[in-house]
Structure formats: C-alpha cells, structure tokens
Coordinates of C-alpha atoms in Angstrom, one line a residue:
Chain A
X1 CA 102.0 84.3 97.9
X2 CA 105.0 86.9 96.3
X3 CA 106.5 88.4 99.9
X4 CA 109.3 90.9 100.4
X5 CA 110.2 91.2 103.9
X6 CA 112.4 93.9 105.5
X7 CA 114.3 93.5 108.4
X8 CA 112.9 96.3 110.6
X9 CA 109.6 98.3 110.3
X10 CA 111.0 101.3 113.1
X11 CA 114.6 101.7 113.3
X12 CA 116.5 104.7 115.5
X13 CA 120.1 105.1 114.6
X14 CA 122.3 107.9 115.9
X15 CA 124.5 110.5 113.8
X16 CA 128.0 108.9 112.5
X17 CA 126.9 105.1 112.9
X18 CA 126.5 102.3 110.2
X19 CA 123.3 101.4 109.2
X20 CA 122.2 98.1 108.4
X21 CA 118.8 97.1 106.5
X22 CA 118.2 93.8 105.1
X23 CA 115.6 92.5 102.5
X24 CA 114.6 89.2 101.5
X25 CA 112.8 88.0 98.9
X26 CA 110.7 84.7 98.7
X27 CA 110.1 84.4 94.8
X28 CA 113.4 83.8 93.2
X29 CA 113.5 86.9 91.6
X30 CA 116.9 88.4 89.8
X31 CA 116.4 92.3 90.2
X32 CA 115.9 94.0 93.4
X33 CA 115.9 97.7 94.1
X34 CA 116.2 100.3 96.9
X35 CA 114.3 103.7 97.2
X36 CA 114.0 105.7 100.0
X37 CA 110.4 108.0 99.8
X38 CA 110.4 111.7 101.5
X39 CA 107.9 114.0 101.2
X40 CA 107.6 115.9 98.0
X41 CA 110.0 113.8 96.4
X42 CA 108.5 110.7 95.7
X43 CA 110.8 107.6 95.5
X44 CA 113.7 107.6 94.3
X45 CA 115.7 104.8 93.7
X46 CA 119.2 104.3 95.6
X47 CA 120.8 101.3 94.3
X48 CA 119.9 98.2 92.3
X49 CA 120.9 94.8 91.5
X50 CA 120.5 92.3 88.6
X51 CA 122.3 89.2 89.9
X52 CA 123.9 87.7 92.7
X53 CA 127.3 90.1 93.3
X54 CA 126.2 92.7 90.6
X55 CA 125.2 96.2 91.6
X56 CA 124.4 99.6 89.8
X57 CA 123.8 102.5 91.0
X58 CA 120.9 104.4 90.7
X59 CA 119.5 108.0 91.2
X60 CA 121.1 109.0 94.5
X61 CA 123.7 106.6 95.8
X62 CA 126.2 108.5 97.8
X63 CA 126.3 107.8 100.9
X64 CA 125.0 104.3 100.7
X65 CA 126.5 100.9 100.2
X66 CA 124.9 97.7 99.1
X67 CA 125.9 94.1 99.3
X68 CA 124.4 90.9 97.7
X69 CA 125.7 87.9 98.5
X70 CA 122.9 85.6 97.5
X71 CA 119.7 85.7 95.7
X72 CA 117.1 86.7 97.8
X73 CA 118.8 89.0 99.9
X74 CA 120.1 93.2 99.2
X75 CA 121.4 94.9 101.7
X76 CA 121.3 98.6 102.2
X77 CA 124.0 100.1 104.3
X78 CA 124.5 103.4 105.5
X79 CA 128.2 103.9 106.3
X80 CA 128.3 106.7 108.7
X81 CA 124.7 107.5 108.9
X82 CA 123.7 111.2 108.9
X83 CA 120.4 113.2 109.4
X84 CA 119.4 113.5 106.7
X85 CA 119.1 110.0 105.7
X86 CA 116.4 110.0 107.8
X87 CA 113.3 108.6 105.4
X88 CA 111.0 105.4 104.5
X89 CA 113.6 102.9 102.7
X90 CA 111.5 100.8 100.7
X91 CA 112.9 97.4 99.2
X92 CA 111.6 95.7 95.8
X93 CA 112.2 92.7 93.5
X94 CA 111.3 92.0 90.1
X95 CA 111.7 89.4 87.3
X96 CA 113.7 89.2 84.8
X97 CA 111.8 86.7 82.8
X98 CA 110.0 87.6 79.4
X99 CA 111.1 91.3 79.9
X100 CA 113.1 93.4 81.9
X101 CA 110.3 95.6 82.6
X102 CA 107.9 93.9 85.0
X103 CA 106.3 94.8 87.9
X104 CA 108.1 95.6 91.0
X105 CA 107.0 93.9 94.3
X106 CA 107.2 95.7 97.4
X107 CA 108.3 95.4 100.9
X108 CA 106.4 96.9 104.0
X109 CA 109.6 99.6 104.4
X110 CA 111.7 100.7 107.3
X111 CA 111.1 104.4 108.6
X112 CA 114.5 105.5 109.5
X113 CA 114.9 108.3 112.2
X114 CA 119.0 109.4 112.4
X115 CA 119.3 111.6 115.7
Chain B
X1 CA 116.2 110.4 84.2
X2 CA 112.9 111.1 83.1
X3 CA 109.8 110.8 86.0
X4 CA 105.9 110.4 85.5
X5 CA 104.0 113.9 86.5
X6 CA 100.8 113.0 88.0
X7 CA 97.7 115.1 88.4
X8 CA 96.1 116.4 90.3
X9 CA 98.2 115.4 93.3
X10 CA 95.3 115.4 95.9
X11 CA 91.8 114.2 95.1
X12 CA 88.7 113.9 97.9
X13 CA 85.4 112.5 96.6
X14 CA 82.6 110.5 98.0
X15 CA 82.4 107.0 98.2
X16 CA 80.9 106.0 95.3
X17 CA 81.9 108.5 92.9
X18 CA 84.6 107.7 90.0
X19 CA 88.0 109.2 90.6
X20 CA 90.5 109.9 87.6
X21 CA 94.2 110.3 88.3
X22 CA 96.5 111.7 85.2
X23 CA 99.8 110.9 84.7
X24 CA 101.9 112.4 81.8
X25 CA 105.9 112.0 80.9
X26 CA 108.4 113.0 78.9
X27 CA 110.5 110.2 76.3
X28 CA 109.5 106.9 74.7
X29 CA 108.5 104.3 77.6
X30 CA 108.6 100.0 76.9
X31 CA 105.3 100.1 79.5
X32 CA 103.5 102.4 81.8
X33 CA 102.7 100.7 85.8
X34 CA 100.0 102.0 88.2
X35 CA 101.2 101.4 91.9
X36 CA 98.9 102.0 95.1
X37 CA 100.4 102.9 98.6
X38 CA 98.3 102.6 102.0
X39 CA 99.7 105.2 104.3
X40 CA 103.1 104.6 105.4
X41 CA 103.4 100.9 104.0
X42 CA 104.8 99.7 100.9
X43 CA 103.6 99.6 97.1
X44 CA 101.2 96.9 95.5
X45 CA 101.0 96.6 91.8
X46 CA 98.1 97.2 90.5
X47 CA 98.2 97.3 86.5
X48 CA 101.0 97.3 83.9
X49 CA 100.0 98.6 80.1
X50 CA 102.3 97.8 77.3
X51 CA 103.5 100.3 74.8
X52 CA 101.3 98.8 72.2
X53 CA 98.1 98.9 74.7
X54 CA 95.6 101.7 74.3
X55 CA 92.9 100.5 77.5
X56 CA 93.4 97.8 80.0
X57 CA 91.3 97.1 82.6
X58 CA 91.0 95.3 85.7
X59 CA 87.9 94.8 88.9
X60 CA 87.0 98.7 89.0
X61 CA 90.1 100.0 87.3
X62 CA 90.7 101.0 84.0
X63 CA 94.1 102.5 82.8
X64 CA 94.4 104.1 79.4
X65 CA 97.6 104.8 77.2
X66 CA 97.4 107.7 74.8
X67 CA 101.3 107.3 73.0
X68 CA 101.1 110.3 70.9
X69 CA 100.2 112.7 74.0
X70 CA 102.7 111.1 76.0
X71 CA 99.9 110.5 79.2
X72 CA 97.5 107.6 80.7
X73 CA 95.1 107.8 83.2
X74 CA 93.7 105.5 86.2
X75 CA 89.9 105.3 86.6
X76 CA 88.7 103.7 89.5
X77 CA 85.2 103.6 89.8
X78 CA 82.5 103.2 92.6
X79 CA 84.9 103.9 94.4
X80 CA 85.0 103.0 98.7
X81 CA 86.9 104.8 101.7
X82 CA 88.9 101.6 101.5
X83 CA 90.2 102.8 98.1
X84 CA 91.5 106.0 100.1
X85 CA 95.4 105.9 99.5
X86 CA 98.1 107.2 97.6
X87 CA 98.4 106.2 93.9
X88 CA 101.9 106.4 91.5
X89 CA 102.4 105.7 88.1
X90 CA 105.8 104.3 87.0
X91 CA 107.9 104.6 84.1
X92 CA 109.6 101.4 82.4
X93 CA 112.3 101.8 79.4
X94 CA 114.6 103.4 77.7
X95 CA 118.2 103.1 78.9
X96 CA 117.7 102.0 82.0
X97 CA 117.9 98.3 82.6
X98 CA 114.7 97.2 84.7
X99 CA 114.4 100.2 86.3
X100 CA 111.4 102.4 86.9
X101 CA 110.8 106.0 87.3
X102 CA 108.2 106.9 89.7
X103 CA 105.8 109.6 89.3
X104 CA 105.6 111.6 92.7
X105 CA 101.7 110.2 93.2
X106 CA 97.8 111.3 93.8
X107 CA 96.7 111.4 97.1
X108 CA 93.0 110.4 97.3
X109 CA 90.5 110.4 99.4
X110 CA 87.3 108.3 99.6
X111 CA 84.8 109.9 102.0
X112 CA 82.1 107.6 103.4

C-alpha cells in the first residue's frame, strides 16, 4: 500500500527557532511537494522537488528551506520560525512515469503552532 | 499561476441525496484531479480526467470535463455521512513541471 509519512502530526515551536519536518516516502517516487493549507487559502504549494538534490521553488517559498538528500525523503525547514507560519504542512509524492502529471499522494500533515 | 474555483464552497444534504460540486478555471490544463480531505488529515486521490476525456466515472463518482467552458464537475451519488468531507479539484499543466494548482475546495456535508 502507497504511504507518505510525516515526521510529526502536532508540533509546538517557539518564535525565532528552526523548524524541522521530515517526509518519507515508501513508493520510489521522483517528485515530492510541500504545501502548507490555511483557512481561506487553500494549499498552496511551498517547494518541490524532481530528483534527488534538485529543488524548485514554488508559490510561496520565503522563509522556508528544503533539503533532499535521497529519494524518499524532503525536508521542510523553517529557518527562524515566525507566527505566522503557523498552519497544516502537508507533504506529497508523485510519479514521474508516463506523464509528469499524475496524481499526488498525501501524507497525514503536521499542524504547526509557532508561539 | 492559475487555481481551480470551486462551487459552491459549502454543501449540506441528506444521506442519500446526490451532491454536485463545480469546479471551473482559467488556461489550457494536460488533466483535471478530484482530491477528498477528512477533517484535518491529508488528501486522497480520488479521480484524474485527461484533457481528451469528456465523463469518467468510478464506485458512486462521476467527474465530467467540458474543455470549451473551461469547468468539470464531481457527482457523488447516494451519498452517506461517511462521504461528509472536504473536496478539491486540482489543476495539472501548462508551464509548470508536475505541479498542481489547487482549487480552494467544497465543504460537504452528509446528514444522516
């Protein structure tokens, strides 16, 4: 069975520290993404990456960094985390293979409170 | 970039009634994805139409793609309280390599 996995489910961080939120994925998959989700916006994706090493950004990227080192893993990271990163991060992977456009596979997401 | 508009964004019917969720957009898409979300949890696929698709259809759902107009809809019929969640379409294509454009979603409610 396809499974996305994020590190935390909860987390509490306070104003000014980094941020760390890992996702793993189980199904071999090139591309993975990173949204957050807030009210009235909808998602909107952070970052995303095609391959091991490669990055791009996406909608709204400042003041996030990303980092993957191998295949099944993306890292979010909020350098100097402020309030109003507080949201639901949600992590995703796709394949690459017959199109670029496939469907996207989900993680449970991490609610983020920054106090 | 461009983003689905979906409609209507809240919905509340009975269980058993059909429920029809709009989503409309802007520029030329390579497919059109319908995503469900159970309150605070994460997405699950639940149909992709191609381009070149008019009607697709799968268990109680059936998505249609109407090109011209630019809009597809999600029917889900007979529908149960367990189908009470929030539903997104996404955007695939254009420029953007893989990505997808979410629409901001339809809240819906199935009342027993």
């Amino acid at each position: 069975d396809v499974k996305v996995t994020q590190s935390s489910r909860y987390l509490v961080k306070r104003t000014g520290e980094k941020v760390f939120l890992e996702c793993v994925q189980d199904m071999d998959h090139e591309n993975m993404f990173w949204y957050r989700q807030d009210p009235g916006l909808g998602l909107r994706l952070i970052y995303f990456s095609y391959d091991v090493k490669m990055k791009e950004k996406g909608d709204i990227p400042e003041g996030y960094s990303v980092s993957r080192e191998k295949k099944e893993r993306f890292s979010l990271i909020l350098e100097s985390a402020s309030t109003n990163q507080t949201s639901m991060y949600l992590c995703a992977s796709s394949s690459s293979s017959g199109s670029i456009y496939r469907e996207q596979y989900f993680g449970p997401g991490t609610r983020l409170t920054v106090t | 970039s461009q983003q689905g508009e979906e409609d209507p964004q809240a919905l509340s019917i009975q269980e058993g009634e059909n429920a029809t969720m709009n989503c409309s957009y802007k520029t030329s898409i390579n497919n059109l994805q319908w995503y469900r979300q159970n309150s605070g949890r994460g997405l699950v696929h639940l149909i992709l139409i191609r381009s070149n698709e008019r009607e697709k259809h799968s268990g109680r759902l059936r998505v249609t793609l109407d090109t011209s107009k630019k809009s597809s809809s999600l029917l889900i019929t007979a529908s149960r309280a367990a189908d009470t969640a929030s539903y997104f379409c996404a955007l695939a294509g254009g420029t953007s390599y893989g990505k997808l454009t979410f629409g901001q979603g339809t809240i819906l409610t199935v009342h027993p």
